[in-house]
Amino acid sequence: MSNGHYAISIIVGVLLCGYTSPATAQRKAATAPSTSKVAFAGKWIGMLRIESQDSYRGNNAKGKHKVSSAKWIIEVSDDERSVTFRPADWHGPAGNAAVVHKDDHTIRWTESVKASMSAPMALYRSNGQKVGTGVGLRPDYDATWMMRATSDRPATLLCESNREDAYARITDTRITGTLTKR
């Protein structure tokens, strides 16, 4: 075999076998997505978009549609088993839930309240200041929250909730946005 044919057969062999030079392997490793685990524990803050739509059971009528945004604070416990969450300008008790699913880049938690016609409850102003206690109508409420991060600092948040009161008014709400770990 001549030197020319020998060189061509080596090149063909390298191409067929998928040889990668050490420099190319380093470049690929540097640009490959990280598979490391994200540490969720700590305080996360971000401006979230809140969109809600009312409808009415039985006649499919659409009611009030509202879009707003608010700064939120989400705190994940050190053991990453529970979460507290609230709008930053809310000064009443924060929502609190157990984490129901956790993997390397995602945590999920849920809220669920069953309707009650005469439930004892605390009454708050819009900023969270408690103004008293009483007995009232508590609607059915279910929400699923998901926080997904690709690194230790930014994370996206999605909350989808459904609320139905005794008057058959249904409110579907979606909260979305980006949080930053502080």
mmCIF file of C-alpha atoms in Angstrom:
data_model
loop_
_atom_site.group_PDB
_atom_site.id
_atom_site.type_symbol
_atom_site.label_atom_id
_atom_site.label_comp_id
_atom_site.label_asym_id
_atom_site.label_seq_id
_atom_site.Cartn_x
_atom_site.Cartn_y
_atom_site.Cartn_z
ATOM 1 C CA MET A 1 0.000 0.000 0.000
ATOM 2 C CA SER A 2 1.415 3.431 -0.912
ATOM 3 C CA ASN A 3 1.799 6.243 1.609
ATOM 4 C CA GLY A 4 -1.143 8.129 0.027
ATOM 5 C CA HIS A 5 -3.491 5.145 0.364
ATOM 6 C CA TYR A 6 -2.238 4.510 3.906
ATOM 7 C CA ALA A 7 -3.010 8.132 4.934
ATOM 8 C CA ILE A 8 -6.488 7.960 3.375
ATOM 9 C CA SER A 9 -7.255 4.664 5.147
ATOM 10 C CA ILE A 10 -6.203 6.221 8.506
ATOM 11 C CA ILE A 11 -8.433 9.249 7.900
ATOM 12 C CA VAL A 12 -11.369 7.013 6.917
ATOM 13 C CA GLY A 13 -10.738 4.858 10.012
ATOM 14 C CA VAL A 14 -10.682 7.930 12.264
ATOM 15 C CA LEU A 15 -13.925 9.233 10.734
ATOM 16 C CA LEU A 16 -15.678 5.864 11.050
ATOM 17 C CA CYS A 17 -14.514 5.283 14.630
ATOM 18 C CA GLY A 18 -15.463 8.793 15.776
ATOM 19 C CA TYR A 19 -12.068 9.791 17.147
ATOM 20 C CA THR A 20 -12.130 13.102 18.989
ATOM 21 C CA SER A 21 -8.975 15.037 19.736
ATOM 22 C CA PRO A 22 -8.371 15.989 23.396
ATOM 23 C CA ALA A 23 -8.869 19.699 22.555
ATOM 24 C CA THR A 24 -12.251 18.988 20.921
ATOM 25 C CA ALA A 25 -13.330 16.854 23.878
ATOM 26 C CA GLN A 26 -12.498 19.714 26.278
ATOM 27 C CA ARG A 27 -14.520 22.206 24.199
ATOM 28 C CA LYS A 28 -17.524 19.844 24.161
ATOM 29 C CA ALA A 29 -17.298 19.284 27.915
ATOM 30 C CA ALA A 30 -17.180 23.042 28.564
ATOM 31 C CA THR A 31 -20.352 23.692 26.514
ATOM 32 C CA ALA A 32 -22.300 20.614 27.673
ATOM 33 C CA PRO A 33 -25.263 21.318 29.967
ATOM 34 C CA SER A 34 -24.556 20.898 33.640
ATOM 35 C CA THR A 35 -26.113 17.905 35.362
ATOM 36 C CA SER A 36 -25.272 19.140 38.833
ATOM 37 C CA LYS A 37 -27.948 19.366 41.501
ATOM 38 C CA VAL A 38 -29.403 22.797 42.313
ATOM 39 C CA ALA A 39 -29.525 23.885 45.959
ATOM 40 C CA PHE A 40 -33.030 25.343 46.458
ATOM 41 C CA ALA A 41 -32.654 26.130 50.179
ATOM 42 C CA GLY A 42 -32.804 29.863 50.883
ATOM 43 C CA LYS A 43 -34.755 32.985 49.958
ATOM 44 C CA TRP A 44 -35.864 33.573 46.359
ATOM 45 C CA ILE A 45 -37.267 36.946 45.249
ATOM 46 C CA GLY A 46 -38.756 38.059 41.948
ATOM 47 C CA MET A 47 -41.413 40.032 40.106
ATOM 48 C CA LEU A 48 -44.208 37.649 39.123
ATOM 49 C CA ARG A 49 -47.101 38.076 36.681
ATOM 50 C CA ILE A 50 -50.548 37.153 38.010
ATOM 51 C CA GLU A 51 -53.362 36.519 35.526
ATOM 52 C CA SER A 52 -56.840 35.462 36.645
ATOM 53 C CA GLN A 53 -60.088 34.742 34.847
ATOM 54 C CA ASP A 54 -63.523 34.368 36.455
ATOM 55 C CA SER A 55 -66.205 32.153 34.976
ATOM 56 C CA TYR A 56 -69.492 30.764 36.224
ATOM 57 C CA ARG A 57 -70.510 27.117 36.488
ATOM 58 C CA GLY A 58 -73.583 26.189 34.490
ATOM 59 C CA ASN A 59 -73.700 28.981 31.919
ATOM 60 C CA ASN A 60 -70.030 29.212 30.862
ATOM 61 C CA ALA A 61 -70.194 33.008 31.189
ATOM 62 C CA LYS A 62 -66.857 34.751 31.461
ATOM 63 C CA GLY A 63 -66.404 37.236 34.248
ATOM 64 C CA LYS A 64 -63.643 39.547 35.316
ATOM 65 C CA HIS A 65 -60.197 39.105 33.709
ATOM 66 C CA LYS A 66 -57.311 40.607 35.664
ATOM 67 C CA VAL A 67 -53.579 40.880 34.964
ATOM 68 C CA SER A 68 -51.143 42.317 37.488
ATOM 69 C CA SER A 69 -47.626 41.866 38.753
ATOM 70 C CA ALA A 70 -46.144 41.812 42.213
ATOM 71 C CA LYS A 71 -42.830 41.137 43.883
ATOM 72 C CA TRP A 72 -42.900 37.755 45.669
ATOM 73 C CA ILE A 73 -40.716 36.107 48.309
ATOM 74 C CA ILE A 74 -40.361 32.336 48.351
ATOM 75 C CA GLU A 75 -38.309 30.674 51.070
ATOM 76 C CA VAL A 76 -37.244 27.036 50.849
ATOM 77 C CA SER A 77 -36.248 25.367 54.127
ATOM 78 C CA ASP A 78 -32.676 24.201 54.704
ATOM 79 C CA ASP A 79 -33.719 20.543 54.296
ATOM 80 C CA GLU A 80 -35.732 21.485 51.139
ATOM 81 C CA ARG A 81 -38.871 19.809 52.521
ATOM 82 C CA SER A 82 -41.090 22.869 53.002
ATOM 83 C CA VAL A 83 -41.746 26.214 51.342
ATOM 84 C CA THR A 84 -43.198 29.525 52.519
ATOM 85 C CA PHE A 85 -44.426 32.016 49.928
ATOM 86 C CA ARG A 86 -46.086 35.431 49.826
ATOM 87 C CA PRO A 87 -46.211 38.710 47.947
ATOM 88 C CA ALA A 88 -43.480 41.014 49.312
ATOM 89 C CA ASP A 89 -46.000 43.687 50.370
ATOM 90 C CA TRP A 90 -48.162 41.158 52.295
ATOM 91 C CA HIS A 91 -47.534 41.465 56.041
ATOM 92 C CA GLY A 92 -49.873 38.726 57.254
ATOM 93 C CA PRO A 93 -49.035 35.036 57.599
ATOM 94 C CA ALA A 94 -47.234 33.523 54.616
ATOM 95 C CA GLY A 95 -48.474 30.469 52.758
ATOM 96 C CA ASN A 96 -46.708 27.333 53.927
ATOM 97 C CA ALA A 97 -46.605 23.941 52.194
ATOM 98 C CA ALA A 98 -44.635 20.723 52.125
ATOM 99 C CA VAL A 99 -42.600 19.939 49.018
ATOM 100 C CA VAL A 100 -44.363 17.050 47.244
ATOM 101 C CA HIS A 101 -41.792 16.445 44.496
ATOM 102 C CA LYS A 102 -38.119 17.256 44.191
ATOM 103 C CA ASP A 103 -35.461 16.330 41.662
ATOM 104 C CA ASP A 104 -32.132 17.872 40.651
ATOM 105 C CA HIS A 105 -33.687 20.984 39.061
ATOM 106 C CA THR A 106 -37.362 21.133 40.136
ATOM 107 C CA ILE A 107 -39.429 21.347 43.296
ATOM 108 C CA ARG A 108 -43.242 21.230 43.488
ATOM 109 C CA TRP A 109 -45.730 21.930 46.234
ATOM 110 C CA THR A 110 -49.509 22.087 46.423
ATOM 111 C CA GLU A 111 -52.200 23.915 48.382
ATOM 112 C CA SER A 112 -55.704 22.644 48.926
ATOM 113 C CA VAL A 113 -58.552 24.108 50.994
ATOM 114 C CA LYS A 114 -62.001 22.537 51.065
ATOM 115 C CA ALA A 115 -65.110 24.721 51.070
ATOM 116 C CA SER A 116 -66.859 25.504 54.313
ATOM 117 C CA MET A 117 -70.049 27.517 54.833
ATOM 118 C CA SER A 118 -69.258 28.760 58.327
ATOM 119 C CA ALA A 119 -65.523 28.580 58.749
ATOM 120 C CA PRO A 120 -63.843 30.592 61.486
ATOM 121 C CA MET A 121 -61.238 32.826 59.863
ATOM 122 C CA ALA A 122 -58.957 35.760 60.404
ATOM 123 C CA LEU A 123 -59.766 38.851 58.354
ATOM 124 C CA TYR A 124 -56.973 40.880 56.718
ATOM 125 C CA ARG A 125 -56.601 44.108 54.756
ATOM 126 C CA SER A 126 -55.032 43.923 51.284
ATOM 127 C CA ASN A 127 -51.549 44.497 52.770
ATOM 128 C CA GLY A 128 -51.893 41.632 55.264
ATOM 129 C CA GLN A 129 -52.703 43.668 58.359
ATOM 130 C CA LYS A 130 -55.054 41.649 60.555
ATOM 131 C CA VAL A 131 -58.304 43.497 61.294
ATOM 132 C CA GLY A 132 -60.212 40.845 63.239
ATOM 133 C CA THR A 133 -61.751 37.405 63.236
ATOM 134 C CA GLY A 134 -65.103 36.119 62.161
ATOM 135 C CA VAL A 135 -67.065 33.352 60.535
ATOM 136 C CA GLY A 136 -67.361 33.304 56.782
ATOM 137 C CA LEU A 137 -67.702 31.416 53.562
ATOM 138 C CA ARG A 138 -64.500 29.643 52.554
ATOM 139 C CA PRO A 139 -64.266 28.556 48.874
ATOM 140 C CA ASP A 140 -62.690 25.391 47.463
ATOM 141 C CA TYR A 141 -59.125 26.174 46.461
ATOM 142 C CA ASP A 142 -56.448 24.039 44.788
ATOM 143 C CA ALA A 143 -53.049 25.223 43.555
ATOM 144 C CA THR A 144 -49.970 23.539 42.144
ATOM 145 C CA TRP A 145 -46.649 25.391 42.335
ATOM 146 C CA MET A 146 -43.490 24.441 40.412
ATOM 147 C CA MET A 147 -40.068 26.074 40.678
ATOM 148 C CA ARG A 148 -37.430 25.076 38.104
ATOM 149 C CA ALA A 149 -33.793 26.137 38.176
ATOM 150 C CA THR A 150 -30.870 25.379 35.909
ATOM 151 C CA SER A 151 -28.304 26.921 38.236
ATOM 152 C CA ASP A 152 -28.099 28.060 41.861
ATOM 153 C CA ARG A 153 -29.269 31.643 41.192
ATOM 154 C CA PRO A 154 -32.182 32.054 38.692
ATOM 155 C CA ALA A 155 -35.340 29.932 38.691
ATOM 156 C CA THR A 156 -38.666 30.062 36.892
ATOM 157 C CA LEU A 157 -41.911 29.761 38.798
ATOM 158 C CA LEU A 158 -45.315 28.536 37.661
ATOM 159 C CA CYS A 159 -48.461 28.357 39.789
ATOM 160 C CA GLU A 160 -51.799 27.214 38.410
ATOM 161 C CA SER A 161 -54.769 27.488 40.759
ATOM 162 C CA ASN A 162 -58.515 27.042 40.752
ATOM 163 C CA ARG A 163 -60.952 28.536 43.236
ATOM 164 C CA GLU A 164 -64.709 27.930 43.361
ATOM 165 C CA ASP A 165 -67.067 29.655 45.777
ATOM 166 C CA ALA A 166 -70.608 28.731 46.882
ATOM 167 C CA TYR A 167 -72.083 30.992 44.189
ATOM 168 C CA ALA A 168 -70.492 28.853 41.418
ATOM 169 C CA ARG A 169 -67.939 31.548 40.559
ATOM 170 C CA ILE A 170 -64.738 29.865 39.402
ATOM 171 C CA THR A 171 -61.451 31.754 39.293
ATOM 172 C CA ASP A 172 -58.515 30.257 37.405
ATOM 173 C CA THR A 173 -55.215 31.946 38.194
ATOM 174 C CA ARG A 174 -51.775 31.551 36.678
ATOM 175 C CA ILE A 175 -48.663 33.025 38.332
ATOM 176 C CA THR A 176 -45.445 33.044 36.303
ATOM 177 C CA GLY A 177 -42.047 34.678 36.433
ATOM 178 C CA THR A 178 -38.395 34.452 37.314
ATOM 179 C CA LEU A 179 -36.929 34.373 40.822
ATOM 180 C CA THR A 180 -33.387 35.110 41.943
ATOM 181 C CA LYS A 181 -31.787 33.545 44.992
ATOM 182 C CA ARG A 182 -30.645 36.072 47.630
#
